[in-house]
Short mmCIF file of C-alpha atoms and ligand atoms in Angstrom, two decimals:
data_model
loop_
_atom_site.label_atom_id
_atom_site.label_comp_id
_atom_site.label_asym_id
_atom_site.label_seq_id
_atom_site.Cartn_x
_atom_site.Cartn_y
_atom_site.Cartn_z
CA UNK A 1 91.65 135.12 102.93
CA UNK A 2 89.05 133.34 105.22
CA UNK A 3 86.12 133.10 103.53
CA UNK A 4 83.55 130.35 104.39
CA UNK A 5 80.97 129.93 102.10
CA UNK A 6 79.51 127.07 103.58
CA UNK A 7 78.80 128.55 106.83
CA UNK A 8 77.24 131.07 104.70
CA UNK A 9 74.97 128.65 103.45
CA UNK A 10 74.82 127.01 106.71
CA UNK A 11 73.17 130.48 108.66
CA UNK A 12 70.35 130.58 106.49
CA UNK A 13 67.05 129.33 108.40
CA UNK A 14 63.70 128.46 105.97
CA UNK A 15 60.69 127.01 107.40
CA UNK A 16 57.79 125.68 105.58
CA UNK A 17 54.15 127.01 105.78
CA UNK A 18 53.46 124.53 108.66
CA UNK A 19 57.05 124.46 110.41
CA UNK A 20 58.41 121.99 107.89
CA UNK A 21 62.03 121.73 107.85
CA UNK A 22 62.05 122.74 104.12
CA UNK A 23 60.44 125.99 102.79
CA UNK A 24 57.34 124.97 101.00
CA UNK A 25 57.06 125.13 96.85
CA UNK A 26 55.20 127.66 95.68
CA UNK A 27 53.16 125.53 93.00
CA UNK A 28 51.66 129.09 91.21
CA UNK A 29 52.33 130.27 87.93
CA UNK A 30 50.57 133.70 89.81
CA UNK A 31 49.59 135.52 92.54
CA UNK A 32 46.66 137.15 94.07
CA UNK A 33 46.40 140.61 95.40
CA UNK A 34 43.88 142.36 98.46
CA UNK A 35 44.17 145.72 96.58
CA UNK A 36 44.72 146.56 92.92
CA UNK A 37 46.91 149.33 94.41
CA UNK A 38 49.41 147.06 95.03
CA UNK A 39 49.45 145.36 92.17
CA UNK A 40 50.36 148.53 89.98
CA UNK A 41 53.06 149.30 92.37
CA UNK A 42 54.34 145.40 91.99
CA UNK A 43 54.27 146.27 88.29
CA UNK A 44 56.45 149.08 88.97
CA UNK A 45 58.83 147.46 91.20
CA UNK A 46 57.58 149.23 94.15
CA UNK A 47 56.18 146.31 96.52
CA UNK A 48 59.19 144.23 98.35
CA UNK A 49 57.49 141.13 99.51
CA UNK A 50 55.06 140.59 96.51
CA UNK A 51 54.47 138.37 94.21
CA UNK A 52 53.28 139.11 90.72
CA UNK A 53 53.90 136.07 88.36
CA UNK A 54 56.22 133.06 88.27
CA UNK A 55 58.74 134.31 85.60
CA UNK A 56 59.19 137.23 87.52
CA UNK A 57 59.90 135.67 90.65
CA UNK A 58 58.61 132.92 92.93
CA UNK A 59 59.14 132.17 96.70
CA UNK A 60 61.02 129.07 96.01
CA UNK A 61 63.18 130.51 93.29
CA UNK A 62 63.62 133.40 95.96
CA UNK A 63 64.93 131.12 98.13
CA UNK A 64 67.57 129.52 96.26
CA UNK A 65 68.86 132.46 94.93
CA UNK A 66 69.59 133.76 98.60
CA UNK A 67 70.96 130.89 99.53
CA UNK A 68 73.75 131.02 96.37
CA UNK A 69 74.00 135.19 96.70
CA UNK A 70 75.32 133.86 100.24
CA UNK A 71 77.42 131.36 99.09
CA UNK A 72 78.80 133.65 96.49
CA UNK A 73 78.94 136.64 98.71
CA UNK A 74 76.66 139.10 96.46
CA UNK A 75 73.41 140.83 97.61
CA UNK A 76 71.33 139.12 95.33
CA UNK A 77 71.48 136.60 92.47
CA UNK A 78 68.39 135.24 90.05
CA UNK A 79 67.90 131.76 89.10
CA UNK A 80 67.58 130.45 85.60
CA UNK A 81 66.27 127.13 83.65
CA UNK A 82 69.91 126.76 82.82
CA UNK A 83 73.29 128.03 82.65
CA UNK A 84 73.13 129.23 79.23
CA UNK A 85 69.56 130.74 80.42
CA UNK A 86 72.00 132.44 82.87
CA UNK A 87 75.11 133.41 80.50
CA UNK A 88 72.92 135.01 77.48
CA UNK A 89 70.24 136.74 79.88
CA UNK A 90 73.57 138.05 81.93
CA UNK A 91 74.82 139.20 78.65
CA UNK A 92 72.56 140.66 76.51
CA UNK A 93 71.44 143.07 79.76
CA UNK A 94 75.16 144.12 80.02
CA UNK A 95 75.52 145.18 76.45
CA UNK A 96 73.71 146.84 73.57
CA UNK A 97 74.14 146.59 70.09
CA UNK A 98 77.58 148.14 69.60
CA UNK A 99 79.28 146.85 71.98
CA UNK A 100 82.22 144.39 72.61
CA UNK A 101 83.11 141.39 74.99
CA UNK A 102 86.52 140.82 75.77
CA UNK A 103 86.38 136.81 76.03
CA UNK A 104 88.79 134.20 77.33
CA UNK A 105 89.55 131.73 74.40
CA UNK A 106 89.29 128.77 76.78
CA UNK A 107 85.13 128.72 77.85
CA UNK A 108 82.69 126.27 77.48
CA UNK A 109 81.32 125.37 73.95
CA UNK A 110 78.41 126.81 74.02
CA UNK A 111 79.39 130.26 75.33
CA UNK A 112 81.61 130.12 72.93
CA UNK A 113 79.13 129.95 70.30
CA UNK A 114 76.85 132.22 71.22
CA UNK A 115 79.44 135.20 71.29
CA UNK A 116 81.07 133.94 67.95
CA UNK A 117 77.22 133.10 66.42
CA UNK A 118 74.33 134.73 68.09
CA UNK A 119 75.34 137.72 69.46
CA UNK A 120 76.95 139.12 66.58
CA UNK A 121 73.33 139.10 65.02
CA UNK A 122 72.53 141.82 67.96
CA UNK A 123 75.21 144.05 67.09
CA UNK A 124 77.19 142.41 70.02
CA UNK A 125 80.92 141.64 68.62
CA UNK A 126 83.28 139.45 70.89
CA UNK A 127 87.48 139.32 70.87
CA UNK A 128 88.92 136.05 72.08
CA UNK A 129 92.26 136.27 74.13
CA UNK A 130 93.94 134.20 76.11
CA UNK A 131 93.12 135.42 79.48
CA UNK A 132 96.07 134.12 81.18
CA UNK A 133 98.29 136.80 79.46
CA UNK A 134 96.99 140.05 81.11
CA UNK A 135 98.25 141.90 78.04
CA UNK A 136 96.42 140.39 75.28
CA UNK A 137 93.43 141.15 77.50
CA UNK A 138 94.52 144.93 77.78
CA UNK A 139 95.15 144.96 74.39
CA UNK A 140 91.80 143.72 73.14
CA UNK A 141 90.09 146.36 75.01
CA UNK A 142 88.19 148.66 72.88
CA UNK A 143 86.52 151.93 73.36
CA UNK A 144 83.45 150.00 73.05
CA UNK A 145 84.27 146.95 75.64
CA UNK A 146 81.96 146.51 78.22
CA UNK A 147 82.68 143.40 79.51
CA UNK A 148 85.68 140.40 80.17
CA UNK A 149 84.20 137.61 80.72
CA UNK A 150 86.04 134.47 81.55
CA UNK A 151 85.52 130.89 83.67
CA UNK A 152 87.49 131.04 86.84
CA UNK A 153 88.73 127.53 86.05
CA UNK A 154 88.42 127.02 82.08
CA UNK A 155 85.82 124.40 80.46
CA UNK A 156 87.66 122.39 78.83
CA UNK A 157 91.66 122.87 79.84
CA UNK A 158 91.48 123.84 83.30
CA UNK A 159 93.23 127.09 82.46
CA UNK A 160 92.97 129.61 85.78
CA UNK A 161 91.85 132.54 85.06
CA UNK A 162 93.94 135.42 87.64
CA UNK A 163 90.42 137.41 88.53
CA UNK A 164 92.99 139.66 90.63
CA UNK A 165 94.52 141.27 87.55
CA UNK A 166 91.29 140.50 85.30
CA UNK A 167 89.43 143.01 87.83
CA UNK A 168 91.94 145.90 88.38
CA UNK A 169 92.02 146.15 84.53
CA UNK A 170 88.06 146.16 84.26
CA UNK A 171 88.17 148.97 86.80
CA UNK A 172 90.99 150.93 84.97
CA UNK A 173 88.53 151.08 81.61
CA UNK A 174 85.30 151.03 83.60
CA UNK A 175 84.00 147.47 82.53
CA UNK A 176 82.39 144.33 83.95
CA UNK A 177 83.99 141.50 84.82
CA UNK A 178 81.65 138.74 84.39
CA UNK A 179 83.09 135.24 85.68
CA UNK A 180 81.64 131.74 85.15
CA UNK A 181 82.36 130.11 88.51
CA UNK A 182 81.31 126.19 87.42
CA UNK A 183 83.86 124.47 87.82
CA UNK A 184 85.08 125.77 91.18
CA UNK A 185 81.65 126.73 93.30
CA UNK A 186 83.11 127.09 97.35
CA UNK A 187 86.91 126.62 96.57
CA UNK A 188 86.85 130.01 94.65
CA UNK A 189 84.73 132.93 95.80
CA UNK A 190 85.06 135.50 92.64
CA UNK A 191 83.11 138.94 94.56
CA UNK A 192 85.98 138.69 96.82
CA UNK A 193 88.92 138.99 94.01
CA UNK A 194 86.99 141.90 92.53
CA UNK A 195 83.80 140.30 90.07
CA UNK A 196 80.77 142.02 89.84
CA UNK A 197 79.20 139.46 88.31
CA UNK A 198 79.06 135.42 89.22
CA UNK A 199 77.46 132.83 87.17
CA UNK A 200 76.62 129.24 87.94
CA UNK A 201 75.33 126.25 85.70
CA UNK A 202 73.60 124.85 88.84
CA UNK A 203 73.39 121.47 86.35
CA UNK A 204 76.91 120.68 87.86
CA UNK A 205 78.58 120.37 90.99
CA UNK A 206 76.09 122.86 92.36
CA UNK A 207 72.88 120.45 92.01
CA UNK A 208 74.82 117.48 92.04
CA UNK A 209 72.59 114.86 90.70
CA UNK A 210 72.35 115.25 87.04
CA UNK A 211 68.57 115.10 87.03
CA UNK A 212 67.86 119.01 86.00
CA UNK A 213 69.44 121.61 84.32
CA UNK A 214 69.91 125.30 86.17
CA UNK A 215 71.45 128.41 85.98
CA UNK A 216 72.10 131.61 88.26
CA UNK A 217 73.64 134.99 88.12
CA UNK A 218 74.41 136.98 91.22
CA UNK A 219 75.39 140.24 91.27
CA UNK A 220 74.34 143.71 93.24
CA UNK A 221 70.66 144.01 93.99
CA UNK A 222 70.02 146.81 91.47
CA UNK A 223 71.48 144.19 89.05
CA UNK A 224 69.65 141.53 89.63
CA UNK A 225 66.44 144.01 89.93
CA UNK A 226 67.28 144.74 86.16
CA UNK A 227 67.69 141.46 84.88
CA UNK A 228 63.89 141.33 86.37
CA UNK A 229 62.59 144.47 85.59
CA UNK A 230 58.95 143.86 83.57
CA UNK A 231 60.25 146.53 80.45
CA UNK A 232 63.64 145.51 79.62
CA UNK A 233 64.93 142.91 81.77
CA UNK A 234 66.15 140.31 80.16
CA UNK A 235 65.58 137.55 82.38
CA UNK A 236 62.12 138.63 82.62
CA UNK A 237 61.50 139.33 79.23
CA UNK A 238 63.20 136.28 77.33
CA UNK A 239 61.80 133.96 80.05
CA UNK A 240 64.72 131.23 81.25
CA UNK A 241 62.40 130.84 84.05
CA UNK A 242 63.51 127.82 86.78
CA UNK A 243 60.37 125.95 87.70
CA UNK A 244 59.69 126.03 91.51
CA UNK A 245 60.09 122.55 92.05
CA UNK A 246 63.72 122.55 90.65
CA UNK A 247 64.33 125.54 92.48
CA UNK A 248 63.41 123.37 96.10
CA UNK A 249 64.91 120.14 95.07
CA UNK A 250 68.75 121.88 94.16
CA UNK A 251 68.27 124.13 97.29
CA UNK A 252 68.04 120.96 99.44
CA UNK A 253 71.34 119.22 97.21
CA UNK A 254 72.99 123.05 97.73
CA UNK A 255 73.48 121.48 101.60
CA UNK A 256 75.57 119.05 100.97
CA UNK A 257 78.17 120.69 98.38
CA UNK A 258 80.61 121.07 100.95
CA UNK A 259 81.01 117.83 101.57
CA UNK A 260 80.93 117.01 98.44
CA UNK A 261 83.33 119.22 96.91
CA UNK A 262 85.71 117.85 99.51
CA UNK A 263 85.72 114.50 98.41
CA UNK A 264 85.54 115.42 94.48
CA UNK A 265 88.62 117.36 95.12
CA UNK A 266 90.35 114.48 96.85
CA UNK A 267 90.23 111.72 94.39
CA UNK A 268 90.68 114.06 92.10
CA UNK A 269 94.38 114.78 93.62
CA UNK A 270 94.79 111.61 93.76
CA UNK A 271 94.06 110.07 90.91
CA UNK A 272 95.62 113.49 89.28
CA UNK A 273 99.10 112.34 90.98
CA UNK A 274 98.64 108.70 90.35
CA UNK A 275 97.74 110.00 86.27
CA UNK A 276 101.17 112.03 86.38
CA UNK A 277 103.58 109.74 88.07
CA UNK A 278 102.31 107.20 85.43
CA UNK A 279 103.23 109.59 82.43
CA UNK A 280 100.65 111.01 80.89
CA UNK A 281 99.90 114.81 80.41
CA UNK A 282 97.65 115.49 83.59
CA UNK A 283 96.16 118.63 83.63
CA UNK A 284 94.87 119.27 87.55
CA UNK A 285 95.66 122.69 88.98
CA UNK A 286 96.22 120.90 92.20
CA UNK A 287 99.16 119.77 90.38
CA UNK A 288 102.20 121.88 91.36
CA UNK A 289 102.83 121.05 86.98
CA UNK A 290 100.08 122.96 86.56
CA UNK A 291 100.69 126.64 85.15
CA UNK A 292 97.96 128.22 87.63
CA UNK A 293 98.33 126.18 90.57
CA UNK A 294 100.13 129.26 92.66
CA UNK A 295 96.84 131.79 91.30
CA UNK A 296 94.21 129.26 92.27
CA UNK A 297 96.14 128.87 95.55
CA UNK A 298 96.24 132.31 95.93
CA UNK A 299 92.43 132.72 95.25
CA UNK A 300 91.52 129.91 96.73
CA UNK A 301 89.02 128.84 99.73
CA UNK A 302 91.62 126.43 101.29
CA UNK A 303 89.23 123.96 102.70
CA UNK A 304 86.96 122.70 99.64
CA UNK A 305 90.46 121.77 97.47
CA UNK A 306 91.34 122.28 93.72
CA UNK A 307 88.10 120.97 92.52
CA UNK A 308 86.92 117.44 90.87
CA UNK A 309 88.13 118.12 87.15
CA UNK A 310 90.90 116.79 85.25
CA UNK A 311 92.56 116.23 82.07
CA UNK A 312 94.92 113.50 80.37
CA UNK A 313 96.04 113.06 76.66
CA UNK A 314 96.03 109.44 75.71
CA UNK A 315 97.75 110.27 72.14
CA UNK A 316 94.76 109.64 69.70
CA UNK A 317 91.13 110.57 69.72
CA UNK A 318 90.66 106.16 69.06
CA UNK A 319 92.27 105.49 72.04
CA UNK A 320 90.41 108.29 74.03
CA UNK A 321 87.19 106.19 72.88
CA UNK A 322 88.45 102.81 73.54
CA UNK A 323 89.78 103.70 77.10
CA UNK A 324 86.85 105.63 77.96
CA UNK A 325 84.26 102.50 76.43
CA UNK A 326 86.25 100.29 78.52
CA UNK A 327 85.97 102.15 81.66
CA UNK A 328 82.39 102.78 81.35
CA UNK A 329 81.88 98.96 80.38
CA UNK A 330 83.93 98.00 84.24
CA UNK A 331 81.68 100.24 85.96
CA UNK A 332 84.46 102.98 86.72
CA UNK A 333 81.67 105.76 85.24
CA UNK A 334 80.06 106.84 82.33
CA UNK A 335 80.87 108.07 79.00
CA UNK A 336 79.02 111.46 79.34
CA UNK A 337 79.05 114.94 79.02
CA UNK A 338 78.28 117.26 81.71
CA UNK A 339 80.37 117.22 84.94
CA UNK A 340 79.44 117.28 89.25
CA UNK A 341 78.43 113.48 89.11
CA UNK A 342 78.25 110.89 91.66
CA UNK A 343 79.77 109.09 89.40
CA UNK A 344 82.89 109.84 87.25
CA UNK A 345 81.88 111.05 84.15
CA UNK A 346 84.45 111.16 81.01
CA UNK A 347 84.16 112.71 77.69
CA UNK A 348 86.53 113.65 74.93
CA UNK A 349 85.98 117.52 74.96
CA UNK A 350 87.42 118.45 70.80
CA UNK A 351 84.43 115.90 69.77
CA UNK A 352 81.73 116.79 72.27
CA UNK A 353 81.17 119.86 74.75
CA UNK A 354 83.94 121.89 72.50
CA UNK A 355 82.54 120.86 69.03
CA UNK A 356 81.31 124.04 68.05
CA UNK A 357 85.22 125.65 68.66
CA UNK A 358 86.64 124.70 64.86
CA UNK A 359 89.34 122.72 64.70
CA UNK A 360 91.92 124.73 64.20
CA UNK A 361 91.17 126.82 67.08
CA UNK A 362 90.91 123.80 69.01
CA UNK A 363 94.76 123.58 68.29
CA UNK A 364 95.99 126.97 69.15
CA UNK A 365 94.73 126.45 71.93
CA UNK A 366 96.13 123.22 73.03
CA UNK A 367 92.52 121.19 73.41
CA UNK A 368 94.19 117.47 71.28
CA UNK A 369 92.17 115.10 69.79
CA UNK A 370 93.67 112.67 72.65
CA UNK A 371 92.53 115.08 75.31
CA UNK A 372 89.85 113.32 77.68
CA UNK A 373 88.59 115.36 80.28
CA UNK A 374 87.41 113.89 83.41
CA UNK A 375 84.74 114.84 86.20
CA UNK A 376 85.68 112.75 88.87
CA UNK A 377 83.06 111.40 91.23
CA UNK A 378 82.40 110.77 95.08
CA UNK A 379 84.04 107.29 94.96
CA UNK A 380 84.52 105.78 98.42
CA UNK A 381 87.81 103.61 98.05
CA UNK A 382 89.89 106.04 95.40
CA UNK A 383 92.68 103.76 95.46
CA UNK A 384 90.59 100.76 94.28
CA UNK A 385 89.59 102.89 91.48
CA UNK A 386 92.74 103.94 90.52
CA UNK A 387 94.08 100.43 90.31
CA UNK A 388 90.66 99.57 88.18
CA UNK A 389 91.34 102.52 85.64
CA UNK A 390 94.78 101.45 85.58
CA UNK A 391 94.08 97.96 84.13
CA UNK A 392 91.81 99.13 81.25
CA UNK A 393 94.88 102.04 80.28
CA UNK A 394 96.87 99.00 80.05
CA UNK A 395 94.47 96.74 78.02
CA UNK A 396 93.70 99.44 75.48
CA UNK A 397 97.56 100.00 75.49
CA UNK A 398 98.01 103.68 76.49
CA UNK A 399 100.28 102.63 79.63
CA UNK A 400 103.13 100.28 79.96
CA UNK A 401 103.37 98.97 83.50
CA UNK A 402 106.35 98.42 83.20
CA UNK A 403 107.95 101.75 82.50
CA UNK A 404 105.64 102.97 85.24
N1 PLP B 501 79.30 127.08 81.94
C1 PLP B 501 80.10 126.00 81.96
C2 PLP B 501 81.49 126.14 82.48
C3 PLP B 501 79.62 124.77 81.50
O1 PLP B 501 80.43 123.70 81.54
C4 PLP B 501 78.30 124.68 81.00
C5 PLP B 501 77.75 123.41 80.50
O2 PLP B 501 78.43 122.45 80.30
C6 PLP B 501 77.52 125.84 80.99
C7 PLP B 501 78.04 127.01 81.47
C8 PLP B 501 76.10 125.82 80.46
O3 PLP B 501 75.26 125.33 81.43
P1 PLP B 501 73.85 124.58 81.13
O4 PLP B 501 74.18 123.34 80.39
O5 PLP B 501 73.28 124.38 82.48
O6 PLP B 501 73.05 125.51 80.28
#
């Protein structure tokens, strides 16, 4: 499959209001009119072009959405204050009260928690499978399913989710398949494999620069129109509005994710190899170990890699801590949550971004207290980092050099 998002990205041309080389920011919370015609028929969702009020849309909002329906390869996507802003808004417009979500057991935290929690309070009930068995998804279809929803690569085990088979069964029962593409923006393209609807925490690799949080959903244009729509969209109406400013300042980071996908996904491999050949348990699905490494090659956008996430067990939650203080104290990156750094960032997912999965579901599904997941960053010299890592791991006594 040659699909090249970048270029994509690449072919769109903005100018600003005086031939700037950026699109200016529309700093207006609303808009004026030259007839009141017009406005009525904005109201109704009859005037293409015009602008009504910023939580309905916005130039620069409008502008960063194109650019990521291009990227993503849908006709139109909406921009949120966040990725949750995103998820729930995506959500609740896909399903009234009554219906059910088939849900992979493996997504992030907080999407977890709002299908287990909130949504239940809407009459919106969830089943949890393990969506790398295509039968347990089958079998936890209902006559009231709407949607599957999954993470093309999962938050926190890098499970790969086969959006392949996940789509032809959606079609067979007539439901949406919803996929969180996060972790894997430009190296997987989930329209293509058969989604009809893509969601993005901009926050991450997307933006880049941990300074804002940001969400998106793309999807058809009558879609997106709905999320918007004044009476019941849900976008519009519970109001996870992106401020303008965000909007321009990820749109100019969105240029550069090529590039830096590219070199997240190499250190990644190689610290991911360097990781196994040691001995630990690496999770990477670059990894040929890894149980989806043939599906995410098979899905995959060859040139951007396997993606900048990875996971090792270090045997105890204590020494996940003391290994990850350590590295943070020589500089090798932070002990943070969130992921698409610069800089490495390391957390330990059971205590942190997975807290609100109990315990015991933690287990069955394989997320250990030892289990540190890693977003690795744009490091120049890999190798020198490696060797750095590799001398705390052996102070805090979770590698032996010498059985290495
Ligand atoms: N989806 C995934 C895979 C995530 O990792 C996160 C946050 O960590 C979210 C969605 C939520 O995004 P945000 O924090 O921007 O609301």
């Amino acid at each position: 499959m040659k699909y090249k998002p970048a270029d994509r990205i690449q072919d769109l041309q903005y100018f600003g209001e005086f031939g700037g080389v950026n699109p200016s920011i529309s700093d207006s919370s609303t808009y004026t009119f030259l007839s009141a015609k017009t406005m009525f028929d904005t109201f109704e969702g009859n005037a293409e072009g015009c602008y009504l009020y910023s939580r309905h849309s916005s130039p620069s909002n409008l502008y960063l959405g194109e650019a990521l329906a291009a990227m993503e390869g849908t006709e139109a996507a909406n921009v949120a204050a966040s990725g949750m802003g995103a998820i729930t808004a995506a959500l609740l417009q896909l399903c009234n009260a009554g219906d059910h979500i088939v849900c992979s057991r493996t997504v992030y935290g907080g999407t977890y928690a709002f299908l287990k929690n909130f949504a239940p309070k809407f009459g919106i009930e969830t089943t949890f499978v393990d969506v790398t068995n295509p039968e347990l998804v089958e079998a936890a279809v209902q006559k009231n399913t709407k949607v599957i929803y999954c993470e093309s690569v999962s938050n926190p085990l890098l499970e790969i989710a086969d959006l392949e088979i996940l789509s032809r069964i959606s079609k067979v029962h007539d439901l949406k398949l919803v996929v969180d593409n996060t972790f894997s923006p430009l190296s997987i393209t989930p329209i293509k494999l058969g989604a009809d609807v893509v969601i993005h925490s901009l926050t991450k690799f997307i933006n880049g620069s941990s300074d804002t949080v940001g969400g998106v959903v793309c999807g058809t244009k009558e879609f997106i129109n709905d999320l918007r729509n004044v009476n019941d969209g849900a976008a519009m109406l519970l109001g996870p509005t992106m401020d303008s400013f965000r909007a321009a300042s990820i749109l100019k980071n969105l240029r550069t994710l090529h590039i830096r996908m590219k070199q997240h996904s190499h250190n990644a491999m190689y610290l991911a190899k360097k990781f196994q050949e040691d001995g630990f348990k690496t999770v990477y699905p670059g990894l040929k170990s890894h149980s989806g490494h043939e599906t995410f090659r098979r899905m995959m956008n060859e040139s951007y890699g396997f993606g900048g996430m990875l996971t090792i067990d270090v045997g105890s939650l204590d020494k996940a801590n003391e290994l990850m203080e350590l590295m943070q104290e020589r500089n090798l990156g932070y002990l943070a949550v969130s992921l698409g750094f610069y800089k490495t960032l390391f957390s330990a997912p059971g205590t942190s971004t997975s807290s609100e999965i109990p315990i015991e579901e933690q287990k069955e599904m394989g997320l250990s207290d030892g289990l540190i997941r890693f977003s690795i960053g744009l490091d120049n010299d890999i190798a020198r980092t490696y060797e750095m890592m590799k001398e705390c791991m052996v102070k805090v006594g979770v590698l032996n050099t010498e059985l290495v």
